[in-house]
mmCIF file of C-alpha atoms in Angstrom:
data_model
loop_
_atom_site.group_PDB
_atom_site.id
_atom_site.type_symbol
_atom_site.label_atom_id
_atom_site.label_comp_id
_atom_site.label_asym_id
_atom_site.label_seq_id
_atom_site.Cartn_x
_atom_site.Cartn_y
_atom_site.Cartn_z
ATOM 1 C CA ASP A 1 0.000 0.000 0.000
ATOM 2 C CA ILE A 2 1.126 3.563 -0.665
ATOM 3 C CA GLN A 3 1.707 5.501 2.541
ATOM 4 C CA MET A 4 0.846 9.195 2.581
ATOM 5 C CA THR A 5 2.615 11.353 5.173
ATOM 6 C CA GLN A 6 1.552 14.921 5.902
ATOM 7 C CA SER A 7 3.503 17.597 7.672
ATOM 8 C CA PRO A 8 3.022 19.307 9.941
ATOM 9 C CA SER A 9 0.391 17.375 11.912
ATOM 10 C CA SER A 10 -0.911 20.656 13.262
ATOM 11 C CA LEU A 11 -0.223 24.336 12.891
ATOM 12 C CA SER A 12 -1.499 27.652 14.111
ATOM 13 C CA ALA A 13 -1.513 30.747 11.921
ATOM 14 C CA SER A 14 -3.069 34.195 11.779
ATOM 15 C CA VAL A 15 -5.637 35.628 9.423
ATOM 16 C CA GLY A 16 -3.872 36.801 6.291
ATOM 17 C CA ASP A 17 -0.921 34.436 6.675
ATOM 18 C CA ARG A 18 0.330 32.208 3.887
ATOM 19 C CA VAL A 19 0.139 28.549 4.939
ATOM 20 C CA THR A 20 1.695 25.505 3.314
ATOM 21 C CA ILE A 21 0.988 21.846 4.069
ATOM 22 C CA THR A 22 3.185 19.103 2.637
ATOM 23 C CA CYS A 23 2.167 15.596 1.632
ATOM 24 C CA ARG A 24 4.678 12.889 0.732
ATOM 25 C CA ALA A 25 3.895 9.593 -0.961
ATOM 26 C CA SER A 26 5.926 6.464 -0.251
ATOM 27 C CA GLN A 27 6.205 5.861 -4.007
ATOM 28 C CA GLY A 28 5.519 7.837 -7.150
ATOM 29 C CA ILE A 29 1.867 8.560 -7.863
ATOM 30 C CA SER A 30 2.203 10.866 -10.888
ATOM 31 C CA ASN A 31 -0.286 13.689 -10.211
ATOM 32 C CA TYR A 32 -3.060 11.473 -8.784
ATOM 33 C CA LEU A 33 -3.306 13.464 -5.591
ATOM 34 C CA ALA A 34 -6.340 15.120 -4.023
ATOM 35 C CA TRP A 35 -6.813 17.455 -1.057
ATOM 36 C CA PHE A 36 -9.802 17.675 1.272
ATOM 37 C CA GLN A 37 -10.972 20.054 3.989
ATOM 38 C CA GLN A 38 -12.940 18.816 6.983
ATOM 39 C CA ARG A 39 -14.387 21.249 9.468
ATOM 40 C CA PRO A 40 -15.229 19.914 12.960
ATOM 41 C CA GLY A 41 -18.335 17.744 12.943
ATOM 42 C CA LYS A 42 -18.762 18.071 9.187
ATOM 43 C CA ALA A 43 -18.225 15.871 6.145
ATOM 44 C CA PRO A 44 -15.057 16.220 4.108
ATOM 45 C CA LYS A 45 -15.115 18.659 1.222
ATOM 46 C CA SER A 46 -13.126 18.141 -1.958
ATOM 47 C CA LEU A 47 -10.707 21.002 -2.624
ATOM 48 C CA ILE A 48 -8.197 19.913 -5.256
ATOM 49 C CA TYR A 49 -7.776 17.016 -7.672
ATOM 50 C CA ALA A 50 -4.931 16.032 -9.978
ATOM 51 C CA ALA A 51 -2.524 17.783 -7.603
ATOM 52 C CA SER A 52 -3.309 21.309 -8.758
ATOM 53 C CA ASN A 53 -6.879 21.563 -10.086
ATOM 54 C CA LEU A 54 -9.402 23.409 -7.927
ATOM 55 C CA GLN A 55 -12.812 21.833 -7.481
ATOM 56 C CA SER A 56 -15.726 23.993 -8.533
ATOM 57 C CA GLY A 57 -16.528 26.690 -6.000
ATOM 58 C CA VAL A 58 -13.265 26.461 -4.080
ATOM 59 C CA PRO A 59 -11.767 29.907 -3.368
ATOM 60 C CA SER A 60 -8.728 30.839 -5.413
ATOM 61 C CA ARG A 61 -6.618 31.368 -2.271
ATOM 62 C CA PHE A 62 -6.252 27.574 -2.251
ATOM 63 C CA SER A 63 -3.676 26.083 -4.583
ATOM 64 C CA GLY A 64 -1.877 22.779 -4.991
ATOM 65 C CA SER A 65 1.336 21.694 -6.599
ATOM 66 C CA GLY A 66 3.699 18.766 -6.910
ATOM 67 C CA SER A 67 4.114 15.436 -8.628
ATOM 68 C CA GLU A 68 5.261 11.879 -8.004
ATOM 69 C CA THR A 69 6.148 11.853 -4.283
ATOM 70 C CA GLU A 70 5.994 15.420 -2.979
ATOM 71 C CA PHE A 71 2.966 17.695 -2.963
ATOM 72 C CA THR A 72 1.903 20.908 -1.286
ATOM 73 C CA LEU A 73 -1.361 22.633 -0.438
ATOM 74 C CA THR A 74 -1.037 26.387 -0.038
ATOM 75 C CA ILE A 75 -3.532 28.860 1.353
ATOM 76 C CA SER A 76 -2.336 32.260 0.183
ATOM 77 C CA SER A 77 -4.199 34.454 2.672
ATOM 78 C CA LEU A 78 -5.705 32.594 5.582
ATOM 79 C CA GLN A 79 -9.346 33.306 6.469
ATOM 80 C CA PRO A 80 -11.196 32.434 9.695
ATOM 81 C CA GLU A 81 -13.342 29.847 7.901
ATOM 82 C CA ASP A 82 -10.207 27.936 6.872
ATOM 83 C CA SER A 83 -9.915 26.490 10.376
ATOM 84 C CA ALA A 84 -10.194 22.765 9.663
ATOM 85 C CA THR A 85 -8.307 19.525 9.220
ATOM 86 C CA TYR A 86 -6.803 18.985 5.788
ATOM 87 C CA TYR A 87 -6.166 15.584 4.222
ATOM 88 C CA CYS A 88 -4.273 14.505 1.144
ATOM 89 C CA GLN A 89 -5.180 11.303 -0.693
ATOM 90 C CA GLN A 90 -3.589 9.294 -3.487
ATOM 91 C CA TYR A 91 -5.697 7.730 -6.204
ATOM 92 C CA ASN A 92 -2.964 6.172 -8.288
ATOM 93 C CA ASN A 93 -3.280 2.720 -6.710
ATOM 94 C CA TYR A 94 -5.752 0.589 -4.781
ATOM 95 C CA PRO A 95 -6.228 0.739 -1.896
ATOM 96 C CA ARG A 96 -6.777 4.476 -1.978
ATOM 97 C CA THR A 97 -4.939 5.958 0.993
ATOM 98 C CA PHE A 98 -5.177 9.213 2.927
ATOM 99 C CA GLY A 99 -2.630 11.179 4.853
ATOM 100 C CA GLN A 100 -3.101 11.360 8.612
ATOM 101 C CA GLY A 101 -4.395 14.928 8.441
ATOM 102 C CA THR A 102 -3.125 18.412 9.310
ATOM 103 C CA LYS A 103 -5.129 20.383 11.839
ATOM 104 C CA LEU A 104 -5.060 24.088 11.056
ATOM 105 C CA GLU A 105 -5.978 26.507 13.836
ATOM 106 C CA ILE A 106 -6.514 30.233 13.451
ATOM 107 C CA LYS A 107 -4.751 32.296 16.115
ATOM 108 C CA GLU B 1 -25.163 20.086 -7.533
ATOM 109 C CA VAL B 2 -25.395 16.483 -6.400
ATOM 110 C CA GLN B 3 -26.801 15.784 -2.945
ATOM 111 C CA LEU B 4 -26.086 12.549 -1.112
ATOM 112 C CA LEU B 5 -27.992 11.268 1.925
ATOM 113 C CA GLU B 6 -26.712 8.256 3.847
ATOM 114 C CA SER B 7 -28.930 6.160 6.097
ATOM 115 C CA GLY B 8 -28.976 2.807 7.845
ATOM 116 C CA GLY B 9 -26.422 3.426 10.548
ATOM 117 C CA GLY B 10 -26.973 2.438 14.153
ATOM 118 C CA LEU B 11 -25.892 0.192 16.993
ATOM 119 C CA VAL B 12 -25.102 -3.422 16.118
ATOM 120 C CA GLN B 13 -23.517 -6.236 18.093
ATOM 121 C CA PRO B 14 -20.144 -7.706 17.136
ATOM 122 C CA GLY B 15 -20.628 -10.343 14.462
ATOM 123 C CA GLY B 16 -23.819 -8.701 13.266
ATOM 124 C CA SER B 17 -24.800 -7.192 9.941
ATOM 125 C CA LEU B 18 -25.993 -3.822 8.717
ATOM 126 C CA ARG B 19 -26.853 -2.325 5.335
ATOM 127 C CA LEU B 20 -26.102 1.291 4.623
ATOM 128 C CA SER B 21 -27.827 3.250 1.858
ATOM 129 C CA CYS B 22 -26.842 6.412 0.053
ATOM 130 C CA ALA B 23 -29.583 8.187 -1.887
ATOM 131 C CA ALA B 24 -28.385 10.540 -4.594
ATOM 132 C CA SER B 25 -30.195 13.443 -6.159
ATOM 133 C CA GLY B 26 -29.609 14.527 -9.724
ATOM 134 C CA SER B 27 -29.458 12.765 -13.049
ATOM 135 C CA THR B 28 -25.761 11.889 -13.033
ATOM 136 C CA PHE B 29 -25.856 9.010 -10.529
ATOM 137 C CA SER B 30 -26.049 6.235 -13.097
ATOM 138 C CA SER B 31 -22.983 7.593 -14.924
ATOM 139 C CA SER B 32 -20.855 8.100 -11.787
ATOM 140 C CA ALA B 33 -18.639 5.692 -9.914
ATOM 141 C CA MET B 34 -19.238 5.837 -6.166
ATOM 142 C CA SER B 35 -17.206 5.220 -3.025
ATOM 143 C CA TRP B 36 -17.603 4.645 0.688
ATOM 144 C CA VAL B 37 -15.140 6.204 3.131
ATOM 145 C CA ARG B 38 -15.226 5.849 6.900
ATOM 146 C CA GLN B 39 -13.876 7.775 9.863
ATOM 147 C CA ALA B 40 -13.492 6.198 13.285
ATOM 148 C CA PRO B 41 -14.179 8.539 16.218
ATOM 149 C CA GLY B 42 -11.352 11.076 16.509
ATOM 150 C CA LYS B 43 -9.397 9.462 13.672
ATOM 151 C CA GLY B 44 -8.600 10.159 10.041
ATOM 152 C CA LEU B 45 -10.279 9.126 6.820
ATOM 153 C CA GLU B 46 -10.150 5.535 5.558
ATOM 154 C CA TRP B 47 -11.256 4.532 2.059
ATOM 155 C CA VAL B 48 -13.527 1.466 2.193
ATOM 156 C CA SER B 49 -14.825 0.588 -1.270
ATOM 157 C CA LEU B 50 -15.498 1.806 -4.817
ATOM 158 C CA ILE B 51 -18.005 0.667 -7.433
ATOM 159 C CA SER B 52 -18.040 1.569 -11.098
ATOM 160 C CA ALA B 53 -20.984 3.341 -12.702
ATOM 161 C CA SER B 54 -22.433 0.103 -14.082
ATOM 162 C CA GLY B 55 -21.725 -1.855 -10.914
ATOM 163 C CA ALA B 56 -19.605 -4.347 -12.805
ATOM 164 C CA THR B 57 -16.334 -3.457 -11.061
ATOM 165 C CA THR B 58 -15.722 -3.167 -7.341
ATOM 166 C CA TYR B 59 -12.726 -2.579 -5.100
ATOM 167 C CA PHE B 60 -12.315 -3.003 -1.344
ATOM 168 C CA ALA B 61 -9.873 -2.127 1.396
ATOM 169 C CA ASP B 62 -8.158 -5.197 2.836
ATOM 170 C CA SER B 63 -9.715 -4.412 6.230
ATOM 171 C CA VAL B 64 -13.232 -5.115 4.897
ATOM 172 C CA LYS B 65 -12.618 -7.526 2.030
ATOM 173 C CA GLY B 66 -14.778 -10.623 2.324
ATOM 174 C CA ARG B 67 -17.048 -8.975 4.908
ATOM 175 C CA PHE B 68 -18.461 -5.947 3.065
ATOM 176 C CA THR B 69 -20.281 -5.829 -0.272
ATOM 177 C CA ILE B 70 -20.912 -2.710 -2.338
ATOM 178 C CA SER B 71 -23.776 -2.481 -4.802
ATOM 179 C CA ARG B 72 -26.026 0.055 -6.478
ATOM 180 C CA ASP B 73 -29.486 0.427 -7.942
ATOM 181 C CA ASN B 74 -29.239 2.951 -10.749
ATOM 182 C CA SER B 75 -33.012 2.917 -11.267
ATOM 183 C CA LYS B 76 -33.386 4.266 -7.717
ATOM 184 C CA ASN B 77 -30.248 6.435 -7.607
ATOM 185 C CA THR B 78 -29.098 4.520 -4.544
ATOM 186 C CA LEU B 79 -25.777 3.095 -3.398
ATOM 187 C CA PHE B 80 -25.497 0.352 -0.775
ATOM 188 C CA LEU B 81 -22.897 -1.046 1.585
ATOM 189 C CA GLN B 82 -23.756 -4.441 3.050
ATOM 190 C CA MET B 83 -21.626 -5.009 6.130
ATOM 191 C CA SER B 84 -21.382 -8.387 7.858
ATOM 192 C CA SER B 85 -19.220 -10.005 10.540
ATOM 193 C CA LEU B 86 -18.931 -6.559 12.069
ATOM 194 C CA ARG B 87 -16.134 -5.823 14.526
ATOM 195 C CA ALA B 88 -15.571 -3.108 17.092
ATOM 196 C CA GLU B 89 -12.997 -1.545 14.775
ATOM 197 C CA ASP B 90 -15.711 -0.995 12.142
ATOM 198 C CA THR B 91 -17.223 1.654 14.404
ATOM 199 C CA ALA B 92 -17.122 4.855 12.374
ATOM 200 C CA VAL B 93 -19.030 7.488 10.472
ATOM 201 C CA TYR B 94 -19.529 6.145 6.951
ATOM 202 C CA TYR B 95 -19.589 8.629 4.073
ATOM 203 C CA CYS B 96 -20.604 8.002 0.500
ATOM 204 C CA ALA B 97 -19.085 10.066 -2.278
ATOM 205 C CA THR B 98 -19.398 10.507 -6.010
ATOM 206 C CA MET B 99 -16.337 9.910 -8.148
ATOM 207 C CA LYS B 100 -15.171 11.632 -11.305
ATOM 208 C CA LEU B 101 -12.813 10.203 -13.870
ATOM 209 C CA LEU B 102 -9.662 11.925 -15.114
ATOM 210 C CA GLY B 103 -7.199 9.162 -15.715
ATOM 211 C CA ASN B 104 -8.282 7.584 -12.438
ATOM 212 C CA TYR B 105 -11.332 8.151 -10.226
ATOM 213 C CA TYR B 106 -11.152 11.059 -7.788
ATOM 214 C CA PHE B 107 -13.618 12.186 -5.104
ATOM 215 C CA ASP B 108 -16.191 14.828 -5.997
ATOM 216 C CA TYR B 109 -19.246 15.297 -3.749
ATOM 217 C CA TRP B 110 -19.621 13.854 -0.242
ATOM 218 C CA GLY B 111 -22.655 12.977 1.859
ATOM 219 C CA GLN B 112 -23.076 13.964 5.501
ATOM 220 C CA GLY B 113 -22.373 10.488 6.835
ATOM 221 C CA THR B 114 -24.110 7.875 8.963
ATOM 222 C CA LEU B 115 -22.750 6.557 12.259
ATOM 223 C CA VAL B 116 -22.216 2.848 12.805
ATOM 224 C CA ILE B 117 -21.442 1.638 16.324
ATOM 225 C CA VAL B 118 -20.390 -1.967 16.831
ATOM 226 C CA SER B 119 -20.715 -2.831 20.494
ATOM 227 C CA SER B 120 -22.273 -5.368 22.812
#
């Protein structure tokens, strides 16, 4: 199975800050990488697919990059509603696997 | 926009069975692959199963293989997850999600989830 490792596991940042979350795959997955946002008590929401493509309706302050084994999710100007846990997920191989999550707190 | 509504969760004893349903709105259900993902209390996301649009192809996580069955009724816009030989570690919120295809299937819309508790 492909292991997905996110860093950091948690972070705290202020409104307006630029935030970057990293996701590493244990083997190359081309660009078959998605990102999700999950607010407390809510269902996950799809943010990005194919490493860098924004899902419909996702604010442009979110962006993704990377390929093969290293990927990043960047929030260019943090907003209060961005407080959530973020997950990466590979869909190159079965079983599909998720990262352990990064909890983002707004200071 | 697609809306997904899961149902069928509840309390079940170890070794028991449960069938989850996911009702989809919209006309795209029959042309969309679908997945189930679960989340144990306080834990991360775990992919469980995927079914192709026609229902002909299915995939399962090793943790549920041989115990869970995924199926769909395209005439009723409904996805199912039949769970048997349930264990305490199957306790989780179960989400259904639509899949889109670009090379491989990726997650699109998610339902709100249904809670399954396996306990005596």
